[in-house]
Short mmCIF file of C-alpha atoms and ligand atoms in Angstrom, two decimals:
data_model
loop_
_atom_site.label_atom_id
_atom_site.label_comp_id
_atom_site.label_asym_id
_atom_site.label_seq_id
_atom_site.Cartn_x
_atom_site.Cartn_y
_atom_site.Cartn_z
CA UNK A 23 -20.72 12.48 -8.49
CA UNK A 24 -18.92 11.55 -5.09
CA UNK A 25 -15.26 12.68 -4.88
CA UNK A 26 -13.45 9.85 -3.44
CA UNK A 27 -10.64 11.19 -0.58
CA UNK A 28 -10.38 7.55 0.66
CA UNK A 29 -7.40 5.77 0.98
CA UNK A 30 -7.82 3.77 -1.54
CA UNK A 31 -9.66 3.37 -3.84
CA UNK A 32 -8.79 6.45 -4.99
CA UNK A 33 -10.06 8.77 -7.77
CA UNK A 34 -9.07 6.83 -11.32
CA UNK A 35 -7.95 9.44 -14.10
CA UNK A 36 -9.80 9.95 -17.58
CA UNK A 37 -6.38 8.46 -19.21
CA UNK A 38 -6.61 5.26 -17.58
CA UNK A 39 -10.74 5.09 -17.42
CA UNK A 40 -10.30 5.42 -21.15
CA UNK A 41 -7.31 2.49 -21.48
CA UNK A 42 -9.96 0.18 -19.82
CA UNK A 43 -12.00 0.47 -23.16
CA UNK A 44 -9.27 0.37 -25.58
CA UNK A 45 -9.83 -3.19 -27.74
CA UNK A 46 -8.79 -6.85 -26.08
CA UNK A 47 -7.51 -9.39 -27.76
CA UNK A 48 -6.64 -13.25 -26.58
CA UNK A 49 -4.35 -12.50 -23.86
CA UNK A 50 -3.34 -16.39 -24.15
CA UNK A 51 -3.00 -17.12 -27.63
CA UNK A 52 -1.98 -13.45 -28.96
CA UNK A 53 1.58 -13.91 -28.02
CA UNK A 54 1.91 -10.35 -28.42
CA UNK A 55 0.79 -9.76 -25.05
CA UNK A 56 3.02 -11.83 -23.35
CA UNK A 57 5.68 -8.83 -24.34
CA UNK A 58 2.90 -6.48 -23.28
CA UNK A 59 2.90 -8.24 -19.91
CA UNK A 60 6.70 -8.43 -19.56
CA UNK A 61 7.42 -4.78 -20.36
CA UNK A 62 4.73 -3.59 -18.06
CA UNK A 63 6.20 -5.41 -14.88
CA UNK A 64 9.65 -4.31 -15.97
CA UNK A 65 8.77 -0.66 -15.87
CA UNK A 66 6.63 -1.21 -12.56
CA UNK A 67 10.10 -3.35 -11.20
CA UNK A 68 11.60 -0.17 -12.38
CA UNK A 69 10.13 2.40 -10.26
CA UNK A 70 10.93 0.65 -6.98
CA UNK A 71 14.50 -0.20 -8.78
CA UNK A 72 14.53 -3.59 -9.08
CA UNK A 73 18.17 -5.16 -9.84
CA UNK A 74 18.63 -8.89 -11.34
CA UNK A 75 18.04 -10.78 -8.67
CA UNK A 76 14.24 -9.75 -8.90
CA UNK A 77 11.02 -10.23 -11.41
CA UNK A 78 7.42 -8.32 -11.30
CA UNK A 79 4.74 -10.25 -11.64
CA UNK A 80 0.51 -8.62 -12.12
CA UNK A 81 -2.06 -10.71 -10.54
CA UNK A 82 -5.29 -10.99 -11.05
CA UNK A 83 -6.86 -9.82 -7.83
CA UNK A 84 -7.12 -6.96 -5.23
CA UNK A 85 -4.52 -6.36 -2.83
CA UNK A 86 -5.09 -8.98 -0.73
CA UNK A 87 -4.83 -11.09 -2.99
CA UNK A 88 -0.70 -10.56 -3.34
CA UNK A 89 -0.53 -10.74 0.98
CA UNK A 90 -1.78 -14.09 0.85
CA UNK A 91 -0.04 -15.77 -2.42
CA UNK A 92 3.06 -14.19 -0.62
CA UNK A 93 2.16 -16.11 2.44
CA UNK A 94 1.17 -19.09 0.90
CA UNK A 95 3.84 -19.66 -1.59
CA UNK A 96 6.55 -18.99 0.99
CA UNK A 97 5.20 -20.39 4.60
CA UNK A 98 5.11 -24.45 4.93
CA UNK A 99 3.93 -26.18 8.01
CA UNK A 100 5.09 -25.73 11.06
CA UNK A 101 7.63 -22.75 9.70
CA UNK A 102 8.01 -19.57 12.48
CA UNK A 103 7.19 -16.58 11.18
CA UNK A 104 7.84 -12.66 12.80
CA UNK A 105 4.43 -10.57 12.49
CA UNK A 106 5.64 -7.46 12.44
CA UNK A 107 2.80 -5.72 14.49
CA UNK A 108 2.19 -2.10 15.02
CA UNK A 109 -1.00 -2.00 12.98
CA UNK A 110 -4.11 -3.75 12.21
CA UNK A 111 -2.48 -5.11 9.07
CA UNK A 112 0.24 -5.49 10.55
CA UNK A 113 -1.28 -7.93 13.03
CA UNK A 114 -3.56 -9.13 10.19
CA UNK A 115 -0.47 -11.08 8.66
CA UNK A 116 -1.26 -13.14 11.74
CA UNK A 117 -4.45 -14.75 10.27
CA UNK A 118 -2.96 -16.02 6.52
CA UNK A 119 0.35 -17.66 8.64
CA UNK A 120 -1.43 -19.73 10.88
CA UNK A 121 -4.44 -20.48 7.91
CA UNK A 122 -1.08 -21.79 5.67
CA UNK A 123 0.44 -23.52 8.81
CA UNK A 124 2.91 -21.38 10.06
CA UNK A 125 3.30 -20.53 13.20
CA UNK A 126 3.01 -16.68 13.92
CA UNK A 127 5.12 -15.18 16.73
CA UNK A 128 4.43 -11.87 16.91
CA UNK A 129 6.55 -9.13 17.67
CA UNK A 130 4.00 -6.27 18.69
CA UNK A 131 4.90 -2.58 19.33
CA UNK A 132 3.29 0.90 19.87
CA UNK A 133 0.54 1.41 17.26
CA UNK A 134 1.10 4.79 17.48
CA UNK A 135 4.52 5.01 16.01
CA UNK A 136 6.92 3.24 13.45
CA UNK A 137 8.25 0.07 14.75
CA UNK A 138 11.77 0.71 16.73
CA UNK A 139 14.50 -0.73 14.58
CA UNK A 140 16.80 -1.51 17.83
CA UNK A 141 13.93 -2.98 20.13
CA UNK A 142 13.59 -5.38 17.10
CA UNK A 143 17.37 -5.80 17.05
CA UNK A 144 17.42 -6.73 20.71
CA UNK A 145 14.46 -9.13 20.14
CA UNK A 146 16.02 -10.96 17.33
CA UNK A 147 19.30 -11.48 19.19
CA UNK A 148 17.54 -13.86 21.62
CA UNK A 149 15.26 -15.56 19.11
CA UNK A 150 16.14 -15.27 15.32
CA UNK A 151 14.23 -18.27 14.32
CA UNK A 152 12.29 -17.34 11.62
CA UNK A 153 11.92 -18.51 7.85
CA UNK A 154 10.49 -15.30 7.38
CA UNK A 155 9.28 -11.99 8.45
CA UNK A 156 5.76 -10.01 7.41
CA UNK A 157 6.30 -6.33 7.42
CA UNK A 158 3.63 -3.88 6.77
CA UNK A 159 5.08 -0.08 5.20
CA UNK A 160 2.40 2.28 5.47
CA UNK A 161 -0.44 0.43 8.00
CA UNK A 162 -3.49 1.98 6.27
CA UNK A 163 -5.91 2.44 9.36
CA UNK A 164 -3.65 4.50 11.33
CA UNK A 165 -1.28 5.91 8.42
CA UNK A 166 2.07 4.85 10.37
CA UNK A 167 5.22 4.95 8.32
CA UNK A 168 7.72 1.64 8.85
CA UNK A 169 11.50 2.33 8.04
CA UNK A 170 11.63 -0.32 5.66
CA UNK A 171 15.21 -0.55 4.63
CA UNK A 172 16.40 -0.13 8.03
CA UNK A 173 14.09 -3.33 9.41
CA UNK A 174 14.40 -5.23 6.35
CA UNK A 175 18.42 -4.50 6.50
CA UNK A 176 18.29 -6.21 10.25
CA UNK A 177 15.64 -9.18 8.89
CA UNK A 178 18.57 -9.92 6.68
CA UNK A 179 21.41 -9.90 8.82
CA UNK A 180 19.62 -12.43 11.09
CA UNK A 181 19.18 -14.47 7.44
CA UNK A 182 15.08 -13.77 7.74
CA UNK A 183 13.13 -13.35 4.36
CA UNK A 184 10.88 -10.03 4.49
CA UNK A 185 7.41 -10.16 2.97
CA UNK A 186 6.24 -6.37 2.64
CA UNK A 187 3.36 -4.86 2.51
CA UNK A 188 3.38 -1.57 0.60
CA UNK A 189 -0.39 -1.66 -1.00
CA UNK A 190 -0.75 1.63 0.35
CA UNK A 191 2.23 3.28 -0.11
CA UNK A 192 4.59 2.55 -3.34
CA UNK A 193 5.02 5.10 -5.34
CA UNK A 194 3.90 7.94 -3.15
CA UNK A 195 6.57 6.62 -0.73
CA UNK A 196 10.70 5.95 -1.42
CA UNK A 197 11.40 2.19 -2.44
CA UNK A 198 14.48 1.32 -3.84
CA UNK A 199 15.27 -2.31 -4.01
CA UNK A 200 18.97 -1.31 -4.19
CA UNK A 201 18.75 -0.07 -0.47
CA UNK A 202 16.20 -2.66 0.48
CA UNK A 203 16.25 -6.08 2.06
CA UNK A 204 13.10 -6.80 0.47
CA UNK A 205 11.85 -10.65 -0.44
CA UNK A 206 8.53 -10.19 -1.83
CA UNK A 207 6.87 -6.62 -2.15
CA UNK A 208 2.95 -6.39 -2.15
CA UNK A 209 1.91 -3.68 -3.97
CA UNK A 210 -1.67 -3.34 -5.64
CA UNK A 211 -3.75 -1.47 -8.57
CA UNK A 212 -5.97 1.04 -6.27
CA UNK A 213 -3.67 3.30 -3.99
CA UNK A 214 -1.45 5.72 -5.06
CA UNK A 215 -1.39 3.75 -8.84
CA UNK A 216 -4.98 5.08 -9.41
CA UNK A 217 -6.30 2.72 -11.18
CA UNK A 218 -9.54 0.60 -10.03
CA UNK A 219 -9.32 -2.04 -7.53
CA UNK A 220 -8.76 -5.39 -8.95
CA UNK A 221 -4.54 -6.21 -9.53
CA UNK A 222 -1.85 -7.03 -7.52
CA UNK A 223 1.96 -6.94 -8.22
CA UNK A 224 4.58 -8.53 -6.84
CA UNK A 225 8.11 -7.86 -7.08
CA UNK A 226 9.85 -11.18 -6.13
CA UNK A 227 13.47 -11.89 -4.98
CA UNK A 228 15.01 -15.07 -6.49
CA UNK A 229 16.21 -16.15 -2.60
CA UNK A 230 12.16 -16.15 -2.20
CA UNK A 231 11.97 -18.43 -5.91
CA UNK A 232 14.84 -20.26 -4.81
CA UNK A 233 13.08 -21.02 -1.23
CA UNK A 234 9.54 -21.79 -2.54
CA UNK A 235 11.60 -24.38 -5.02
CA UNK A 236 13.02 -26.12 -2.27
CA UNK A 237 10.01 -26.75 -0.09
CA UNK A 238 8.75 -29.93 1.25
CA UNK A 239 5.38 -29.72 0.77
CA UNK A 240 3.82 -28.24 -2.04
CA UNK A 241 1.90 -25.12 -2.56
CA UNK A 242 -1.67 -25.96 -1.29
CA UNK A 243 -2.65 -23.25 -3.44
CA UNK A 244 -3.16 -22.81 -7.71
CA UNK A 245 -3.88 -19.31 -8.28
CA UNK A 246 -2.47 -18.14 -5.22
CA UNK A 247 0.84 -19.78 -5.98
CA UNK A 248 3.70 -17.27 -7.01
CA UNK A 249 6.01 -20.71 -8.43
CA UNK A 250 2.87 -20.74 -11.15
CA UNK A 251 4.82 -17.73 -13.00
CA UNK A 252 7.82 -19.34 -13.09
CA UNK A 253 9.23 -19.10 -16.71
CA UNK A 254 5.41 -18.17 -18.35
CA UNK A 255 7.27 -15.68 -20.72
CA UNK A 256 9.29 -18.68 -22.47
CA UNK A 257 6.80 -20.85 -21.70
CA UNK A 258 4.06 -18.57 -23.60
CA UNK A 259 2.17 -19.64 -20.64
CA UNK A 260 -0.29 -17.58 -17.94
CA UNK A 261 -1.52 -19.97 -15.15
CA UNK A 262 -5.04 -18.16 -15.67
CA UNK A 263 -6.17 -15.92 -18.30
CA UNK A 264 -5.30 -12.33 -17.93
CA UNK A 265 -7.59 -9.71 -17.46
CA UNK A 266 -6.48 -7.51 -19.98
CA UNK A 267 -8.50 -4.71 -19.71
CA UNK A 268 -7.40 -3.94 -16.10
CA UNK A 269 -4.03 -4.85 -17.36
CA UNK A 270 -4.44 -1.51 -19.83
CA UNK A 271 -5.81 0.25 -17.38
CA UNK A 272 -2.90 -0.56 -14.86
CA UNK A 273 -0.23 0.50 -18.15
CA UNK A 274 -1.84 4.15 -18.23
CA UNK A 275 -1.50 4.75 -14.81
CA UNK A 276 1.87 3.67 -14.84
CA UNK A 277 2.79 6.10 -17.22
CA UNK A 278 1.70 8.45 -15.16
CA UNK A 279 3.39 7.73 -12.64
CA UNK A 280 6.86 7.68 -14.49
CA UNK A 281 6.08 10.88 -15.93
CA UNK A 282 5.98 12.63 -12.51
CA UNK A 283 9.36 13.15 -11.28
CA UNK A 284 8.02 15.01 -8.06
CA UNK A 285 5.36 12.64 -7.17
CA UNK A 286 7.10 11.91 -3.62
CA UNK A 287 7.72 15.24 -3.30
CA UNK A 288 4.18 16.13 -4.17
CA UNK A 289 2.94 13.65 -1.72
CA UNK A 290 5.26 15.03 1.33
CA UNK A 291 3.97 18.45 0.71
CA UNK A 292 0.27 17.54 0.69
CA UNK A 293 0.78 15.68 3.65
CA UNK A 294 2.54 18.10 5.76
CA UNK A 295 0.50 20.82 4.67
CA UNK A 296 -2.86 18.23 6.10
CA UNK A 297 -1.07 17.59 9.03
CA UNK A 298 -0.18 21.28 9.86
CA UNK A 299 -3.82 22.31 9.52
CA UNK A 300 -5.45 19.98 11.60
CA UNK A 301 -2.52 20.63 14.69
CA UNK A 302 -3.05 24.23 13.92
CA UNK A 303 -6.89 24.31 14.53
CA UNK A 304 -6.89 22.27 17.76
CA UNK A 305 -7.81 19.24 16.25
CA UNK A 306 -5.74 16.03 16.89
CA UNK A 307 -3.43 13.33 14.92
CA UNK A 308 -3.82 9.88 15.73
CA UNK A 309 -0.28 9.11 14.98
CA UNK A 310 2.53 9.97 17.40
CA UNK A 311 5.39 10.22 14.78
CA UNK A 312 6.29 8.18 11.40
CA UNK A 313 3.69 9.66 9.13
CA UNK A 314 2.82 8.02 5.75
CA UNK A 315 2.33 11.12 2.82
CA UNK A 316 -0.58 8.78 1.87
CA UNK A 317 -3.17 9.42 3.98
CA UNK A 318 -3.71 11.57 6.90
CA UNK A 319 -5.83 10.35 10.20
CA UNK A 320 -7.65 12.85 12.42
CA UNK A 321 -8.92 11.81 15.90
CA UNK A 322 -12.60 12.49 16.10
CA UNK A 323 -13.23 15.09 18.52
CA UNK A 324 -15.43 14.59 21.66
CA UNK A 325 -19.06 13.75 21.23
CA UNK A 326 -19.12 13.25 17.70
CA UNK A 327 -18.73 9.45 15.90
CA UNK A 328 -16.73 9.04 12.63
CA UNK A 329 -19.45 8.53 10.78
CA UNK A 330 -21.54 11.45 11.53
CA UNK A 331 -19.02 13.49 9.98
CA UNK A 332 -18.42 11.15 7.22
CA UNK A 333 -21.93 10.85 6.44
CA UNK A 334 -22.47 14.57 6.57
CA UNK A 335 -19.41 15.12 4.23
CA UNK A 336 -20.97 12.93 1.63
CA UNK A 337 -24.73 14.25 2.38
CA UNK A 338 -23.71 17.72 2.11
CA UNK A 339 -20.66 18.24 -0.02
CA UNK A 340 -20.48 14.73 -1.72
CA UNK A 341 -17.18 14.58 -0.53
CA UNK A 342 -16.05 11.00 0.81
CA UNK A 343 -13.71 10.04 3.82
CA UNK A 344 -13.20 7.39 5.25
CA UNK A 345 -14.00 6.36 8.92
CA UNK A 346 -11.69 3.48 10.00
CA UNK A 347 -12.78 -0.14 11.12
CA UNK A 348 -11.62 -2.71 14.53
CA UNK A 349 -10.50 -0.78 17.69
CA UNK A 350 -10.43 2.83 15.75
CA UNK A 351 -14.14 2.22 14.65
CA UNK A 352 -15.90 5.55 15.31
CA UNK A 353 -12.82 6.85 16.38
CA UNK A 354 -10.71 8.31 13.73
CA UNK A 355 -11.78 10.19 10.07
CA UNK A 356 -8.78 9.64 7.54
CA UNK A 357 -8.79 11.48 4.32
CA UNK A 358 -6.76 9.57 1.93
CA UNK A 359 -3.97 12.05 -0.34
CA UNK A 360 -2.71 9.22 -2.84
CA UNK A 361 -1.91 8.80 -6.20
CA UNK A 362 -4.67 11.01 -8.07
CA UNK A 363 -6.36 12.18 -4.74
CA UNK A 364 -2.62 14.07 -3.98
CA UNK A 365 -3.53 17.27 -5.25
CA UNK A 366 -4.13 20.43 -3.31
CA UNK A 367 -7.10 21.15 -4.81
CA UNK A 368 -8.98 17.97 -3.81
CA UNK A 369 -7.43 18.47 -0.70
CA UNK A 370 -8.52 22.21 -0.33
CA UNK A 371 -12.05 21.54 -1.38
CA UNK A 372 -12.57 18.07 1.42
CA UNK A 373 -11.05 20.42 3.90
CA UNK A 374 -13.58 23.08 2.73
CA UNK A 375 -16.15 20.52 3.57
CA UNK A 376 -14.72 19.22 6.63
CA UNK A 377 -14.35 23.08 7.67
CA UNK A 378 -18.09 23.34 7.50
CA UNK A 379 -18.82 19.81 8.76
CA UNK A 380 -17.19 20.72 11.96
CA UNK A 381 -19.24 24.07 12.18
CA UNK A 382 -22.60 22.54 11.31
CA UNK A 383 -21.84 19.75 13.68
CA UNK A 384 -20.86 22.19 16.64
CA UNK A 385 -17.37 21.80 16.98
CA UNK A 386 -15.31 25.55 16.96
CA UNK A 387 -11.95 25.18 15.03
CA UNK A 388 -8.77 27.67 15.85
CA UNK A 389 -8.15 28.52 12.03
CA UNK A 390 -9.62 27.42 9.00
CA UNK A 391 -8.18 24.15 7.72
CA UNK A 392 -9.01 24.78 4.06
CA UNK A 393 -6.80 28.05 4.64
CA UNK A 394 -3.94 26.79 6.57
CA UNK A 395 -3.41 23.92 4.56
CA UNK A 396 -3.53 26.09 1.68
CA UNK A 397 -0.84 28.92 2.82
CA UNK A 398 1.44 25.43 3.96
CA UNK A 399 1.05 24.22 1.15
CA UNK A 400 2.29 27.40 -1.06
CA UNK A 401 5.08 28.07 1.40
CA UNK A 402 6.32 23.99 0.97
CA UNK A 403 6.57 24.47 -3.01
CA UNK A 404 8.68 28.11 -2.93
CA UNK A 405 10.76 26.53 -0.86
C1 PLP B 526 -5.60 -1.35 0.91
C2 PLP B 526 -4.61 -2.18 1.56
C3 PLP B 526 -4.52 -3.53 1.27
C4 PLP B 526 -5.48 -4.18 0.34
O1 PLP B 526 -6.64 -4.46 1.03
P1 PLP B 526 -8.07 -3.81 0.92
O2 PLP B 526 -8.98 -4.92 0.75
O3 PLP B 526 -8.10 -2.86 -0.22
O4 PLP B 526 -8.27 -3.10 2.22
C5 PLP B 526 -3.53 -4.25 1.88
N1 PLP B 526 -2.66 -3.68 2.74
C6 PLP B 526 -2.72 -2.38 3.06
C7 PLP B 526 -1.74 -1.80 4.01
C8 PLP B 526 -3.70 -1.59 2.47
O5 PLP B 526 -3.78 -0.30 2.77
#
């Protein structure tokens, strides 16, 4: 079987494989589950510490799926929005403004480094215009890390509504909603949570109810729309049926999750550790600075494409990476440390691989990544 080091999907556990099979029942008319539901996105509002003036909501639907009902149910005609771009989602946020009406004003930086909280300060003093803002926290293809409670902080104070993007990143990253300017926060089912693809979750602010409420024109969307949630629990009411069995599957990995009081920790070590072994063998980072613990991406050296060493990873050593996709296609190899994949002896064993990749492909390293990483790694946890 292929290990998956992607970032995202990532490797699912046996625990929540096995709550995917447990017996359904009507998640409609079996009221039961409506309490189900409700506990669930409390604990998930939980983890990123969600006070009163937010709700957690599971959708039905990959992670995308959450960017655009955020988009959707928020942006009306002819509203400005900030794309926060220094990454290809990032700039992606682009596309669902302008398909919903907005109009998209982006505010692009460096790709190669988290976006600077006082260049954005400067910007917004001469045009603050915005309904709202679209903020990406860990922009998958290159792995950069955005200071979200600094930006969101400033969004604020300039009375702009955040939309962020953490698919990639909650749980293996900081979030607390306490600290956080955050309007509606994307997260999804298949990054660090482990579980298949196939659910979103939002955790929505009542300013970002309160707004969609007020709007002029409705929601040209129905299953996209987050207002369709509004009061289901008294209501006794989903706007769709629920798929339950991702729903169980999405409650075991949560446990997990809550269970693991080191799991950022965890995540920081496994990503230094990565990052120390490729700079120690001569290899390179695509990132500058502002590194996500989530996944880790590797300029591919000279002469060789990303997927002739992805391909030979998988051939060889059924060991899966990812390449990336737009202007890093070919470019960059990213092996993805999340959620189950953040353990050092995944990571030992794709570095193992990569190790001999490299040598079978003809490219000399300085150490041995599997061994550096491995000695970082054991020096990171005595400490
Ligand atoms: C994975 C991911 C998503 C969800 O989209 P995919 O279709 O799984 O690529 C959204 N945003 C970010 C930053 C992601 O990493």
């Amino acid at each position: 079987m292929l290990k998956i080091m992607t970032p995202g999907p990532v490797q699912v556990p046996e625990k929540v494989r096995l709550a995917r099979s447990k017996p359904t029942t009507n998640p409609d008319l079996d009221l039961s589950f409506y309490d189900f539901y409700k506990t669930l996105c409390e604990r998930i509002g939980n983890l990123v510490k969600q006070t009163s003036n937010y709700e957690t909501l599971i959708l039905s639907g990959e992670g995308i799926l959450g960017l655009e009902a955020a988009c959707v149910s928020l942006i009306e005609p002819g509203d400005r929005v900030l794309v926060l771009d220094n990454g290809i989602f990032g700039k992606g946020f682009e596309d669902f403004v302008k398909m919903y009406g907005g109009e998209a004003v982006l505010f692009s930086s460096d790709y190669k480094k988290g976006i600077d909280a006082d260049l954005l300060k400067a910007y917004l003093d001469k045009d603050s215009n915005f309904k709202c803002a679209t903020l990406v926290h860990c922009d998958t293809p290159t792995g950069v890390l955005n200071d979200i409670a600094k930006i969101s902080a400033i969004l604020k104070s300039y009375n702009i509504l955040t939309i962020c993007d953490s698919v990639s990143c909650s749980f293996g990253e900081h979030i607390d909603l306490t600290e956080e300017s955050i309007d509606i926060l994307c997260m999804a089912s298949q990054k660090v949570v482990s579980a298949p693809p196939g659910l979103t979750i939002l955790t929505v602010s009542n300013t970002a109810v309160e707004t969609m409420i007020k709007r002029k024109t409705p929601i040209s969307s129905y299953y996209l729309s987050i207002l369709t949630y509004k009061g289901y629990y008294e209501k006794k009411w989903f706007p769709y049926t629920m798929p339950i069995s991702d729903i169980y599957g999405l409650e075991a990995a949560i446990e997990i999750i809550e269970e693991d009081s080191s799991i950022i920790t965890r995540h920081r070590n496994i990503a230094n550790a990565t990052r120390a072994a490729i700079t120690a063998s001569g290899l390179s980072l695509y990132l500058e600075n502002d590194y996500s613990s989530t996944v880790t991406v590797i300029n591919v050296p000279q002469g060789l494409t990303a997927s002739q060493i992805t391909t030979y990873m998988k051939d060889n050593y059924a060991i899966l990476i990812a390449g990336c996709f737009d202007f890093l296609s070919e470019k960059v190899i990213r092996i993805g440390h999340m959620g189950e994949n953040a353990n050092a002896a995944d990571v030992e064993e794709t570095l193992t691989a990569l190790d001999k990749t490299f040598y079978n492909l003809g490219v000399s390293l300085n150490c041995k990544l599997s061994e550096y990483f491995k000695a970082e790694f054991s020096k990171a946890n005595k400490s």
